[in-house]
mmCIF file of C-alpha atoms and ligand atoms in Angstrom:
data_model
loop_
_atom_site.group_PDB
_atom_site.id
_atom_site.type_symbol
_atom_site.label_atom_id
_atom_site.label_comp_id
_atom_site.label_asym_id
_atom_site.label_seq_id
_atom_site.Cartn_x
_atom_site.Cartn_y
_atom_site.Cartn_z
ATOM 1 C CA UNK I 1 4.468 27.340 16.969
ATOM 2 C CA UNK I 2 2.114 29.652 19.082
ATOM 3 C CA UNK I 3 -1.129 28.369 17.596
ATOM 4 C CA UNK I 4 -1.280 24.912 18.493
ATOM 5 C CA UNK I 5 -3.696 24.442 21.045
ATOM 6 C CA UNK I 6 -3.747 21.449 23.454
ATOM 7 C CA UNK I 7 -6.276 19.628 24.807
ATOM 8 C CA UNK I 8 -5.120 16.282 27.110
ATOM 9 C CA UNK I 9 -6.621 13.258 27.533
ATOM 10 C CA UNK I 10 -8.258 12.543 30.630
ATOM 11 C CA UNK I 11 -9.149 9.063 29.963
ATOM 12 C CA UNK I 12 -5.798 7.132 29.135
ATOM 13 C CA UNK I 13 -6.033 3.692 27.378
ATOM 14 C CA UNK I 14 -4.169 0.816 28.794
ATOM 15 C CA UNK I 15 -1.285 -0.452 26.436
ATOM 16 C CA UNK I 16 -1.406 -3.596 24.228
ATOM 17 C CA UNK I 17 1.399 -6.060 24.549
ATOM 18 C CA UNK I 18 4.425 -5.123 22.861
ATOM 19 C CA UNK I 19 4.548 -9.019 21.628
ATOM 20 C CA UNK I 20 1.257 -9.165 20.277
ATOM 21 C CA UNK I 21 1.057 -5.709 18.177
ATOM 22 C CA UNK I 22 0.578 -6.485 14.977
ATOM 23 C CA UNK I 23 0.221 -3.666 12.575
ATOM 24 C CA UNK I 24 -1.985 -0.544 12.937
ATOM 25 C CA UNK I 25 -4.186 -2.542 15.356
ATOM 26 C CA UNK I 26 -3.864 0.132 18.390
ATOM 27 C CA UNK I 27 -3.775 3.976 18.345
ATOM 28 C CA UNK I 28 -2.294 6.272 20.572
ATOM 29 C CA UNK I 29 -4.213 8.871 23.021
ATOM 30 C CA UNK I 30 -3.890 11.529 21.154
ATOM 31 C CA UNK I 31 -3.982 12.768 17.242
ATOM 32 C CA UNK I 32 -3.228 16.013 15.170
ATOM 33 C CA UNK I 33 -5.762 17.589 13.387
ATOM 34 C CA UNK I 34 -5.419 20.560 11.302
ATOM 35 C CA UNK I 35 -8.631 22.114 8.927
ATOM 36 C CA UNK I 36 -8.134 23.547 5.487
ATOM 37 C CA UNK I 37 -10.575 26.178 4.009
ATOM 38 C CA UNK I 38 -10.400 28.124 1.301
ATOM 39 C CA UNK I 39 -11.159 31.664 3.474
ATOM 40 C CA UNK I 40 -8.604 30.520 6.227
ATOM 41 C CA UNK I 41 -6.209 28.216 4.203
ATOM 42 C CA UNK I 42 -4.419 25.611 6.673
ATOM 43 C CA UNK I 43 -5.428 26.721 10.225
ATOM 44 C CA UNK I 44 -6.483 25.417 13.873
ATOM 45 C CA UNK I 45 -3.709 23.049 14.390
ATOM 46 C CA UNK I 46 -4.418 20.967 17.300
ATOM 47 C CA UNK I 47 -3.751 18.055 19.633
ATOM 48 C CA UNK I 48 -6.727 16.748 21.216
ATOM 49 C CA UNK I 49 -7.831 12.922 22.652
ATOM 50 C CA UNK I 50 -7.735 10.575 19.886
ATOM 51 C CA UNK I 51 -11.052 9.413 19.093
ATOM 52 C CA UNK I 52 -14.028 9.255 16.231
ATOM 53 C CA UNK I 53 -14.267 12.585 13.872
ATOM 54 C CA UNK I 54 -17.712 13.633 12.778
ATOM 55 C CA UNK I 55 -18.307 13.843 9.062
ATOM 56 C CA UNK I 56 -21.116 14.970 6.519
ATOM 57 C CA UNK I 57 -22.415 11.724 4.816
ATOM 58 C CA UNK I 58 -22.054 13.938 2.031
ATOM 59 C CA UNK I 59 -18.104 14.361 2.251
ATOM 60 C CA UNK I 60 -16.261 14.484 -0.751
ATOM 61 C CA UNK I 61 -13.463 11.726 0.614
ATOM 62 C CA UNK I 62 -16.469 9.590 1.052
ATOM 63 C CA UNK I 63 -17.967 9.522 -2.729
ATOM 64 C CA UNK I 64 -14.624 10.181 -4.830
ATOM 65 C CA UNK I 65 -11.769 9.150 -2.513
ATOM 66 C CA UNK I 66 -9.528 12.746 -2.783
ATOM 67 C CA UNK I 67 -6.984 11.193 0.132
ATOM 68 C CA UNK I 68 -3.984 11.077 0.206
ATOM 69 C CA UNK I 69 -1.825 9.562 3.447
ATOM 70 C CA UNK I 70 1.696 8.786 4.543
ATOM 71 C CA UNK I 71 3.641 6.169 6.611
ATOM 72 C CA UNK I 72 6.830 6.749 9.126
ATOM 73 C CA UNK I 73 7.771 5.068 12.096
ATOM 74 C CA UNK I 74 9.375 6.962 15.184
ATOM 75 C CA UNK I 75 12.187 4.818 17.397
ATOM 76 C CA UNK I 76 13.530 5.210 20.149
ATOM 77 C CA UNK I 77 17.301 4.331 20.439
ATOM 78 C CA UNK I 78 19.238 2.993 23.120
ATOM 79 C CA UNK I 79 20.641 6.398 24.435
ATOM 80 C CA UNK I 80 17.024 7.009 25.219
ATOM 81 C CA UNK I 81 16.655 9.268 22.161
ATOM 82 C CA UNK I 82 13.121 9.557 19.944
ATOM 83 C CA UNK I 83 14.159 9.701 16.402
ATOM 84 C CA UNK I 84 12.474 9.755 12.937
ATOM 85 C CA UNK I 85 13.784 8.386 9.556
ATOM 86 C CA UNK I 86 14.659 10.951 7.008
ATOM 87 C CA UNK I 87 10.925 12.571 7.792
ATOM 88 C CA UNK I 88 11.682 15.435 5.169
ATOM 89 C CA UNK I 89 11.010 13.214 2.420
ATOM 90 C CA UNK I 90 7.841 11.794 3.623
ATOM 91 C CA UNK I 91 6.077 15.387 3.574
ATOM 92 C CA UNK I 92 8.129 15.964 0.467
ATOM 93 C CA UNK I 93 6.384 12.987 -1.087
ATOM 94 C CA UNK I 94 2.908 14.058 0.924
ATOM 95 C CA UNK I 95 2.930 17.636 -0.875
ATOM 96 C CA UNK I 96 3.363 15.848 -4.417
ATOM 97 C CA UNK I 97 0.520 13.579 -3.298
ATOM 98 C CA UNK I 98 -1.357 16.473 -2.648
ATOM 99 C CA UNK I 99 -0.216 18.285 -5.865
ATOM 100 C CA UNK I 100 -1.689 15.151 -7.603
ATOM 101 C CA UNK I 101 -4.900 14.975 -6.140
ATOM 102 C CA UNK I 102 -5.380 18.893 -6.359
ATOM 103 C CA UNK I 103 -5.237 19.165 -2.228
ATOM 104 C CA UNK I 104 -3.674 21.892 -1.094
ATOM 105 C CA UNK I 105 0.038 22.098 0.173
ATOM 106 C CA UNK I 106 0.988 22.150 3.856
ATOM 107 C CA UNK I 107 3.592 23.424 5.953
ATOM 108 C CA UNK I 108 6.133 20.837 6.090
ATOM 109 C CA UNK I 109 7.891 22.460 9.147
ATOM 110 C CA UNK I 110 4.780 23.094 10.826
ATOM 111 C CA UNK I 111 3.626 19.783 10.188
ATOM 112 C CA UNK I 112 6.642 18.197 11.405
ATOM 113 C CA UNK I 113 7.003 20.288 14.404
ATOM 114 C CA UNK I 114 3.133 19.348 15.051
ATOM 115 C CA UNK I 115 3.772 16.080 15.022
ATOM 116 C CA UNK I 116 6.803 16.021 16.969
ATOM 117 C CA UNK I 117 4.695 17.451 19.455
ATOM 118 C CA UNK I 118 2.199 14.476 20.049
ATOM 119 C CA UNK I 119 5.194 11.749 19.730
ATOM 120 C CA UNK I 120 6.662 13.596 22.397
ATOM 121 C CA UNK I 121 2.997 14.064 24.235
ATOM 122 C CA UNK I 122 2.881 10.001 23.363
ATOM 123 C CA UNK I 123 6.177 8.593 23.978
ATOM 124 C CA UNK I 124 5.042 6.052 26.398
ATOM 125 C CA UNK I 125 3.576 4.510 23.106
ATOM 126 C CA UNK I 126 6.677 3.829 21.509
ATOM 127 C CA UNK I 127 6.855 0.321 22.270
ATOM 128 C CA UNK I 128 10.087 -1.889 23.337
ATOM 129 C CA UNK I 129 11.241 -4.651 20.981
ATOM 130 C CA UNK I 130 13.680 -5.260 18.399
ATOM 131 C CA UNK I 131 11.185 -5.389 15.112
ATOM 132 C CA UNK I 132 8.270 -2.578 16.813
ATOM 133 C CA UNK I 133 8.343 0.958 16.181
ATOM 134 C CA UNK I 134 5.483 3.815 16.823
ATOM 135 C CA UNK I 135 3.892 3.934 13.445
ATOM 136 C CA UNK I 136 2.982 7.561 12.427
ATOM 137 C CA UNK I 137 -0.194 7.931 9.828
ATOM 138 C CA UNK I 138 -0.575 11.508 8.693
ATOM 139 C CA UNK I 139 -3.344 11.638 5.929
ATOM 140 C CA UNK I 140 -5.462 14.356 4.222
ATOM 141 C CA UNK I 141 -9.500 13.968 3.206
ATOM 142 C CA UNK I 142 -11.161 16.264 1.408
ATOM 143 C CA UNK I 143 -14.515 17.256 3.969
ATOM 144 C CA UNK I 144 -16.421 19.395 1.707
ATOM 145 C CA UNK I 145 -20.545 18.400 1.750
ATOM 146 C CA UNK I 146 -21.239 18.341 -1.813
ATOM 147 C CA UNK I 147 -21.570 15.810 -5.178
ATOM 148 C CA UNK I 148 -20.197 17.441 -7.938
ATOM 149 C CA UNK I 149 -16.479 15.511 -8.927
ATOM 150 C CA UNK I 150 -13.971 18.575 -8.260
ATOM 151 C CA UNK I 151 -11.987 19.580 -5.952
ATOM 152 C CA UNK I 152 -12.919 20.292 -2.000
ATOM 153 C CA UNK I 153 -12.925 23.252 -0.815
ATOM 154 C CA UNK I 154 -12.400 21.772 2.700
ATOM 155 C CA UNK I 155 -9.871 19.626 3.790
ATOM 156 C CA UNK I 156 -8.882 18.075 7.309
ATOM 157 C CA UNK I 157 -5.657 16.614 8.088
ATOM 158 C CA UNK I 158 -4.974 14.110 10.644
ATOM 159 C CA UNK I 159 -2.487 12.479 12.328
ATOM 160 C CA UNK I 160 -2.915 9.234 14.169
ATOM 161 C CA UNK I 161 0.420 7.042 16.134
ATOM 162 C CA UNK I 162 0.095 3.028 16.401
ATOM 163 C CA UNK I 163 2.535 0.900 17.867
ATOM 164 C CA UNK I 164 3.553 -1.553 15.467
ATOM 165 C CA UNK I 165 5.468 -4.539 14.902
ATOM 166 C CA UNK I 166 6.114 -6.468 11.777
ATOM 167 C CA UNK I 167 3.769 -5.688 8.867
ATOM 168 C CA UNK I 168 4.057 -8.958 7.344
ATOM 169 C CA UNK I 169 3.950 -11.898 9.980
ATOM 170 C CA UNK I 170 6.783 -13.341 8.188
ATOM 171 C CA UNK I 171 8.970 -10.309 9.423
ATOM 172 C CA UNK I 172 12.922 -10.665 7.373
ATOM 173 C CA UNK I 173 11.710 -14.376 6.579
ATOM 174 C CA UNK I 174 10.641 -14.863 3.115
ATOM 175 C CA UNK I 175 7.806 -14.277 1.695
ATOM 176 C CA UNK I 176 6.189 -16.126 -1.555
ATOM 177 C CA UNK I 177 4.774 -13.723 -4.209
ATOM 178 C CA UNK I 178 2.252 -14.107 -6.903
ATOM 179 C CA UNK I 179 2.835 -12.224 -10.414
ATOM 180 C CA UNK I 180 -0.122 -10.458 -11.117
ATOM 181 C CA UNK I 181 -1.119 -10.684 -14.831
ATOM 182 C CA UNK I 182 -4.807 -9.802 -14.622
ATOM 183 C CA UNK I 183 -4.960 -6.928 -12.658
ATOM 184 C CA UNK I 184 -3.204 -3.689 -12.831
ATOM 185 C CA UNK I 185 -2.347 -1.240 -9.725
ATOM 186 C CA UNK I 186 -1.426 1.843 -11.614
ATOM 187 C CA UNK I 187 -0.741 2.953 -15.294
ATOM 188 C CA UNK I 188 0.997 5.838 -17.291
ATOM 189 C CA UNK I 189 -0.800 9.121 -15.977
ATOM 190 C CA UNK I 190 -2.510 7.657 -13.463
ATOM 191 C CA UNK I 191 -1.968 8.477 -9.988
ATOM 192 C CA UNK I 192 0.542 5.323 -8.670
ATOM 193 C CA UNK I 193 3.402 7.523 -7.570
ATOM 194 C CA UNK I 194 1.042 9.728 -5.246
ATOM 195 C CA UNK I 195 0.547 7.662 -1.884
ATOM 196 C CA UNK I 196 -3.603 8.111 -2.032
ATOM 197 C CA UNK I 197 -6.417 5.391 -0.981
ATOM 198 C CA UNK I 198 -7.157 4.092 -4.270
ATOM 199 C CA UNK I 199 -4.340 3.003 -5.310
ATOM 200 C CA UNK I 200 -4.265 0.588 -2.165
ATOM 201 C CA UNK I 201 -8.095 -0.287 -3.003
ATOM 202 C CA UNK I 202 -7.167 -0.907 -6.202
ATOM 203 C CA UNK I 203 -4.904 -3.859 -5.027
ATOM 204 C CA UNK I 204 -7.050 -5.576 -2.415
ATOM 205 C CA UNK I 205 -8.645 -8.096 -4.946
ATOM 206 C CA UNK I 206 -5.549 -9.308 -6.280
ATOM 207 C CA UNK I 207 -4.027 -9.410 -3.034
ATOM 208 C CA UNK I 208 -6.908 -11.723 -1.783
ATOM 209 C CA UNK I 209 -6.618 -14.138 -4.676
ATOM 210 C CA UNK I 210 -2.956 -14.355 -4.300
ATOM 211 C CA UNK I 211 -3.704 -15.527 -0.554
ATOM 212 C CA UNK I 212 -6.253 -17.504 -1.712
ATOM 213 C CA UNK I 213 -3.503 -19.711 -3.918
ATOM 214 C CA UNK I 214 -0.896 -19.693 -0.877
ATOM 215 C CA UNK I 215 1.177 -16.770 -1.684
ATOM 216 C CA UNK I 216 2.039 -13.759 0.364
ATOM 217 C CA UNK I 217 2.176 -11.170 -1.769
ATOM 218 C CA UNK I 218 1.373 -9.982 -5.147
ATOM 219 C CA UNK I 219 4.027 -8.495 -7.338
ATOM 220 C CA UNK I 220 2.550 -5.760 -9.917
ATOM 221 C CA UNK I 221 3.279 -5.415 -13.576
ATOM 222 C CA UNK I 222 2.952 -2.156 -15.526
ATOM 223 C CA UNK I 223 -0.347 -1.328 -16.481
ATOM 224 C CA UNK I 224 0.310 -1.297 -20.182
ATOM 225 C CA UNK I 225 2.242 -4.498 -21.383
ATOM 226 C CA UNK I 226 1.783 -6.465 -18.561
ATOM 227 C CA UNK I 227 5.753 -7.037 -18.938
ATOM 228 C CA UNK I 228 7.790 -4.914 -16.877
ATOM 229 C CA UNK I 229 8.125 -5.040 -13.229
ATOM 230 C CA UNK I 230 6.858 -2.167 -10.901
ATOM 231 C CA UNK I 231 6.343 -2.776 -7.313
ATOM 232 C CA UNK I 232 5.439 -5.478 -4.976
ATOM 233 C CA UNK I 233 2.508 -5.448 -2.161
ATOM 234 C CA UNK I 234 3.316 -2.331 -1.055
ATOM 235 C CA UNK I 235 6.843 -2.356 -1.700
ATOM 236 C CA UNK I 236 9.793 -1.229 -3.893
ATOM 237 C CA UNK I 237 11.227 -3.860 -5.288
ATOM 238 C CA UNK I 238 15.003 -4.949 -6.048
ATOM 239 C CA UNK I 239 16.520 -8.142 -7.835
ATOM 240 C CA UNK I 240 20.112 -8.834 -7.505
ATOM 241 C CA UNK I 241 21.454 -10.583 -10.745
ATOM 242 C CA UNK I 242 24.760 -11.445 -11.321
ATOM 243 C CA UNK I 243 26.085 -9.553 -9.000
ATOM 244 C CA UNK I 244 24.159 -6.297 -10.170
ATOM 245 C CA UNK I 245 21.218 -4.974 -8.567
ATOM 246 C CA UNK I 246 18.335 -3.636 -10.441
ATOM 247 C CA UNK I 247 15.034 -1.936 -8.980
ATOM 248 C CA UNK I 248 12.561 -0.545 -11.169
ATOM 249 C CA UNK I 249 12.923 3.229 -12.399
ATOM 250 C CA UNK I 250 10.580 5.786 -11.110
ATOM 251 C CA UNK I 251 8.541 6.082 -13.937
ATOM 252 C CA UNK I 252 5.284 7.778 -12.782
ATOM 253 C CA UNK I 253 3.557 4.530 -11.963
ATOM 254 C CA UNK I 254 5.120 3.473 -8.738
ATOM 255 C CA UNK I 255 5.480 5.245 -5.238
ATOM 256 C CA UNK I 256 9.223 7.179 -4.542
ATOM 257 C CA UNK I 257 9.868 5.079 -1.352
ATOM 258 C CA UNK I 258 12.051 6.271 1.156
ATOM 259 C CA UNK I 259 13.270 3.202 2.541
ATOM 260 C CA UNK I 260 13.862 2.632 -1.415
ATOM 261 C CA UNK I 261 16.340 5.527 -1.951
ATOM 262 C CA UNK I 262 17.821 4.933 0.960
ATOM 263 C CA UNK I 263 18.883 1.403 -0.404
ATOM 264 C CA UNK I 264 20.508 2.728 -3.345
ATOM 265 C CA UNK I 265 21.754 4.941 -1.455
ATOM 266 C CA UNK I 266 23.781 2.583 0.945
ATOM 267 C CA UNK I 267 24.458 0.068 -2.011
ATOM 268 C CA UNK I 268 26.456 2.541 -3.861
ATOM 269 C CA UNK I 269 28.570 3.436 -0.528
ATOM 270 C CA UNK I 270 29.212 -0.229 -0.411
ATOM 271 C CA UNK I 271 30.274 -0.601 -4.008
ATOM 272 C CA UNK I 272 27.564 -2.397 -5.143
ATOM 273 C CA UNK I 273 26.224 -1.712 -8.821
ATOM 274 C CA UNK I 274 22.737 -0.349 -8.734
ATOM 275 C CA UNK I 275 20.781 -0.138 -11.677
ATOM 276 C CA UNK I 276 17.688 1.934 -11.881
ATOM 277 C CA UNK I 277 15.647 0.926 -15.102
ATOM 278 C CA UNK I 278 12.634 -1.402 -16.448
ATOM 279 C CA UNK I 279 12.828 -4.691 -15.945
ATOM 280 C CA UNK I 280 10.851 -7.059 -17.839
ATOM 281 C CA UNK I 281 9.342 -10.431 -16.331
ATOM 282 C CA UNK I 282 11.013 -12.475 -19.253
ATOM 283 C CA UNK I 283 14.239 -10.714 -18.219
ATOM 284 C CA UNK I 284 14.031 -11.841 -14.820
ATOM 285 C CA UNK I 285 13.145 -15.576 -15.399
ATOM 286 C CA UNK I 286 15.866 -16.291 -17.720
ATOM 287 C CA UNK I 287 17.927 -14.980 -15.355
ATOM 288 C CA UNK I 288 16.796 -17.583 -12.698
ATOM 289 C CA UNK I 289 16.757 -20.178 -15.499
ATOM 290 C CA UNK I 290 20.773 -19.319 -15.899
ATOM 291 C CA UNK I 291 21.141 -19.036 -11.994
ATOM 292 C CA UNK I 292 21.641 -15.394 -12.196
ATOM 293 C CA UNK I 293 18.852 -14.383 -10.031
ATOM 294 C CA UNK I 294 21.059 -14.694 -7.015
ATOM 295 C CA UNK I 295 18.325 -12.093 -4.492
ATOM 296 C CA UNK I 296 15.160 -10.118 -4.314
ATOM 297 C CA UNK I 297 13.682 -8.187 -1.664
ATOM 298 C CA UNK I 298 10.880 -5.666 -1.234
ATOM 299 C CA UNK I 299 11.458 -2.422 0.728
ATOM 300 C CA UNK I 300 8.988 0.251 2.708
ATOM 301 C CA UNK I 301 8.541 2.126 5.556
ATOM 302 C CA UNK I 302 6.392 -0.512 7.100
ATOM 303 C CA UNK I 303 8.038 -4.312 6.405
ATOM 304 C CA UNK I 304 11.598 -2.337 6.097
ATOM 305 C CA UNK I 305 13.379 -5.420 4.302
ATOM 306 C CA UNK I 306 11.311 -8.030 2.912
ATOM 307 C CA UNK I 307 12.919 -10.663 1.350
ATOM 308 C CA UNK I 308 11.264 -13.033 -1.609
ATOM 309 C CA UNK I 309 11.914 -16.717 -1.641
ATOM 310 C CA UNK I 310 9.928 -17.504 -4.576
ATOM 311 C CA UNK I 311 7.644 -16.216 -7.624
ATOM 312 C CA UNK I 312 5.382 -17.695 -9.312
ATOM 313 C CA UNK I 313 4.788 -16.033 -13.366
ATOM 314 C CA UNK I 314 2.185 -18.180 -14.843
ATOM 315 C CA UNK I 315 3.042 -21.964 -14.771
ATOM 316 C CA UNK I 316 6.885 -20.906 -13.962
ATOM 317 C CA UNK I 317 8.236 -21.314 -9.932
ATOM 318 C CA UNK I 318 10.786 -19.839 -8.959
ATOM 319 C CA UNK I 319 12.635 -20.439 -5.854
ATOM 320 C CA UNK I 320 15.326 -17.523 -5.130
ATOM 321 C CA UNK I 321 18.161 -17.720 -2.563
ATOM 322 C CA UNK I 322 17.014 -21.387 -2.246
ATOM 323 C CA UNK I 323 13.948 -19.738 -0.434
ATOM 324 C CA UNK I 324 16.296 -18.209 2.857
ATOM 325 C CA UNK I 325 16.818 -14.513 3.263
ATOM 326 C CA UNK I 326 19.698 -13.318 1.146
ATOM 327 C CA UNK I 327 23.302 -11.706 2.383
ATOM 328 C CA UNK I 328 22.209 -8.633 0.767
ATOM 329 C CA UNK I 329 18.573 -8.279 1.908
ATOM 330 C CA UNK I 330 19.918 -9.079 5.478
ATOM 331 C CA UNK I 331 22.852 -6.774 5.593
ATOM 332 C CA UNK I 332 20.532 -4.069 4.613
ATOM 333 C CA UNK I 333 18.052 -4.969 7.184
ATOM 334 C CA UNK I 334 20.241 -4.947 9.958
ATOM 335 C CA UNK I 335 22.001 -1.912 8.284
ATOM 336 C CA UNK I 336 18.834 0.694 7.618
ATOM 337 C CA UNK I 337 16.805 -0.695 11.304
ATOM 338 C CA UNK I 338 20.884 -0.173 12.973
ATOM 339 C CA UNK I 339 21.057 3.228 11.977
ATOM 340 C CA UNK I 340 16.959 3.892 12.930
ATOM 341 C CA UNK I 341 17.566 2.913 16.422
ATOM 342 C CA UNK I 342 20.938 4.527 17.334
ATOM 343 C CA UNK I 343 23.064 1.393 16.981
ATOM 344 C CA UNK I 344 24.865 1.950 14.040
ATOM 345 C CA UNK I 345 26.077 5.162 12.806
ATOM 346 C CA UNK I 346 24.369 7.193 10.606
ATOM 347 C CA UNK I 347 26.809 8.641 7.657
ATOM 348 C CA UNK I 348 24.328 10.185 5.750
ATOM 349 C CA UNK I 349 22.156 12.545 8.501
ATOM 350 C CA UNK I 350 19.149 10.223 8.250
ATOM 351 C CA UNK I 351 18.130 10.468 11.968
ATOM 352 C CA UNK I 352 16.123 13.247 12.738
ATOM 353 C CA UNK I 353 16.227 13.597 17.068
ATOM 354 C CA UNK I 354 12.774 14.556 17.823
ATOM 355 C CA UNK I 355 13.397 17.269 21.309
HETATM 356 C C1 LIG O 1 4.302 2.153 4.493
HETATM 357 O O1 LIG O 1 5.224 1.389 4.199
HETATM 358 O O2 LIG O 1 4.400 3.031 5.357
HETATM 359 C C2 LIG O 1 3.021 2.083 3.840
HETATM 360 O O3 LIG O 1 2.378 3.077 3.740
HETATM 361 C C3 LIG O 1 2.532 0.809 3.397
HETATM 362 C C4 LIG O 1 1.196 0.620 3.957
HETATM 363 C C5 LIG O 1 0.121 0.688 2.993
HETATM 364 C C6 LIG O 1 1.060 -0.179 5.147
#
């Protein structure tokens, strides 16, 4: 990787306490940039101070929101080690983002060696503690100065590091989620499975109302019938019934989460039935009216496990695992944040040791 230039920081920031991080509420020193044009393609890929980026008021990103952005975390494990989770997927999934909002695709090997780079350049960032991790946000806006709704024909992609900890403040404790009837975060067609801005802006409103009435989080219904579950806050989402667990099929609508396929992944090595279909709202409440609805839990790069102690669909509450964190949704926790930080083994090749 001859091309990437360098330029160090001269003017290091302190660190924030590792027990009062929060999420995405500090930023590394430095950040990767890379420019797009259509002359040059991809080019000038660089790691300079992190700090403000200048851009035309004009800017497409800033009238039509072409974006599109990604979320991984980098540990490092008790032999010392700084590892990624299963990072091929994530620029996987940020190329069919880009296919979807007509950006064009980048390197994924340069990319990840780019970023590898500044981890490595900001590994005293990685902070200590059993729930933080160094947060890594590579995202794309489209920089052209001009009006007209198309496609840029400039493009910059950055990438910024945060130490994190928990995303929800409830961290593996439950959280209480809202069904969302009146408003819709994606539809058939629409752009839910790419991981771009609007989707997220999309939510906010129904997300403050839910908080409003006491509830955590909101879970979304497809944007047709308003019957079948697809994701919660910014989650995959997985009920265990009767012993079986379902999690909504990718359908088009909802994001291809990593954290999510590696659940299935490690529930079918433990023998555990894993359906991926629809699954309907009136399904699920019969099922909790039976006693049936034995777990659910949201999953995602940034809460990991989250598991849901009650939902409330219309007048209907419903407490689940008497409102404690289920086996399941534990086991998996400990399981998928085990392998991330070197203390479990990793059967499937999920670590990827950054040198
Ligand atoms: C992630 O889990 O990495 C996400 O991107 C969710 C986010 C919007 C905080």
């Amino acid at each position: 990787m001859d091309t990437l230039h360098i330029e160090l920081s001269q003017n290091l920031k302190e660190k924030p306490d590792v027990n009062n991080l929060g999420f995405g509420k500090f930023f590394s020193d430095h950040m990767l940039t890379m420019d797009y044009s259509l002359d040059a393609g991809w080019h000038d890929l660089k790691i300079i101070p992190y700090g403000p980026i200048s851009l035309d008021p004009s800017a497409m990103v800033l009238h039509y929101g072409q974006e599109v952005f990604e979320g991984m975390k980098a540990y490092r494990t008790s032999s010392g080690e700084i590892v990624l989770f299963r990072p091929d997927m994530n620029l996987k999934r940020l190329n069919k983002s880009c296919e979807r909002l007509s950006i064009p695709q980048v390197d994924e090997s340069i990319l990840l060696q780019g970023l590898s780079k500044l981890i490595r350049i900001d590994e005293s960032w990685i902070p200590s503690g059993e729930e933080n991790a160094l947060y890594i946000r590579p995202f794309i806006i489209a920089t052209e100065p001009c009006l007209g709704v198309r496609a840029s024909h400039t493009y910059k992609l950055i990438v910024i590091l945060s130490p994190v900890g928990s995303y929800y403040p409830e961290g593996i404790h439950p959280v209480s989620i809202y069904v969302e009837q009146r408003y819709v975060r994606a539809f058939r067609g629409g752009t839910g499975a790419a991981k771009t801005s609007s989707n997220y802006a999309a939510s906010i409103k129904a997300q403050e109302e839910a908080k409003t009435s006491g509830y955590s989080q909101v879970l979304w219904l497809d944007g047709v019938e308003s019957k079948y579950v697809e994701e919660v806050g910014s989650m995959n989402v997985f009920f265990k019934v009767n012993g079986e667990v379902i999690t909504p099929a990718l359908s088009g609508s909802i994001l291809a989460g990593v954290t999510r396929d590696s659940v299935i992944a490690l529930l079918q090595s433990w023998g555990v039935h894993v359906t991926e279909r629809k699954i309907s709202m009136e399904e699920l409440a019969e099922a909790h009216r039976q006693g049936l609805l034995e777990e659910a839990f949201g999953t995602g790069t940034a809460a990991v496990i989250s598991p849901i102690g009650s939902m409330r669909w219309g007048e209907a509450e419903m407490t689940i695992a008497g409102g404690h964190t289920g086996e399941l949704a534990r086991k998996l926790f400990d399981t998928i944040t085990g392998i991330q930080r070197g203390q479990q083994e990793d059967p499937f090749g999920w670590i990827y040791s950054i040198r």
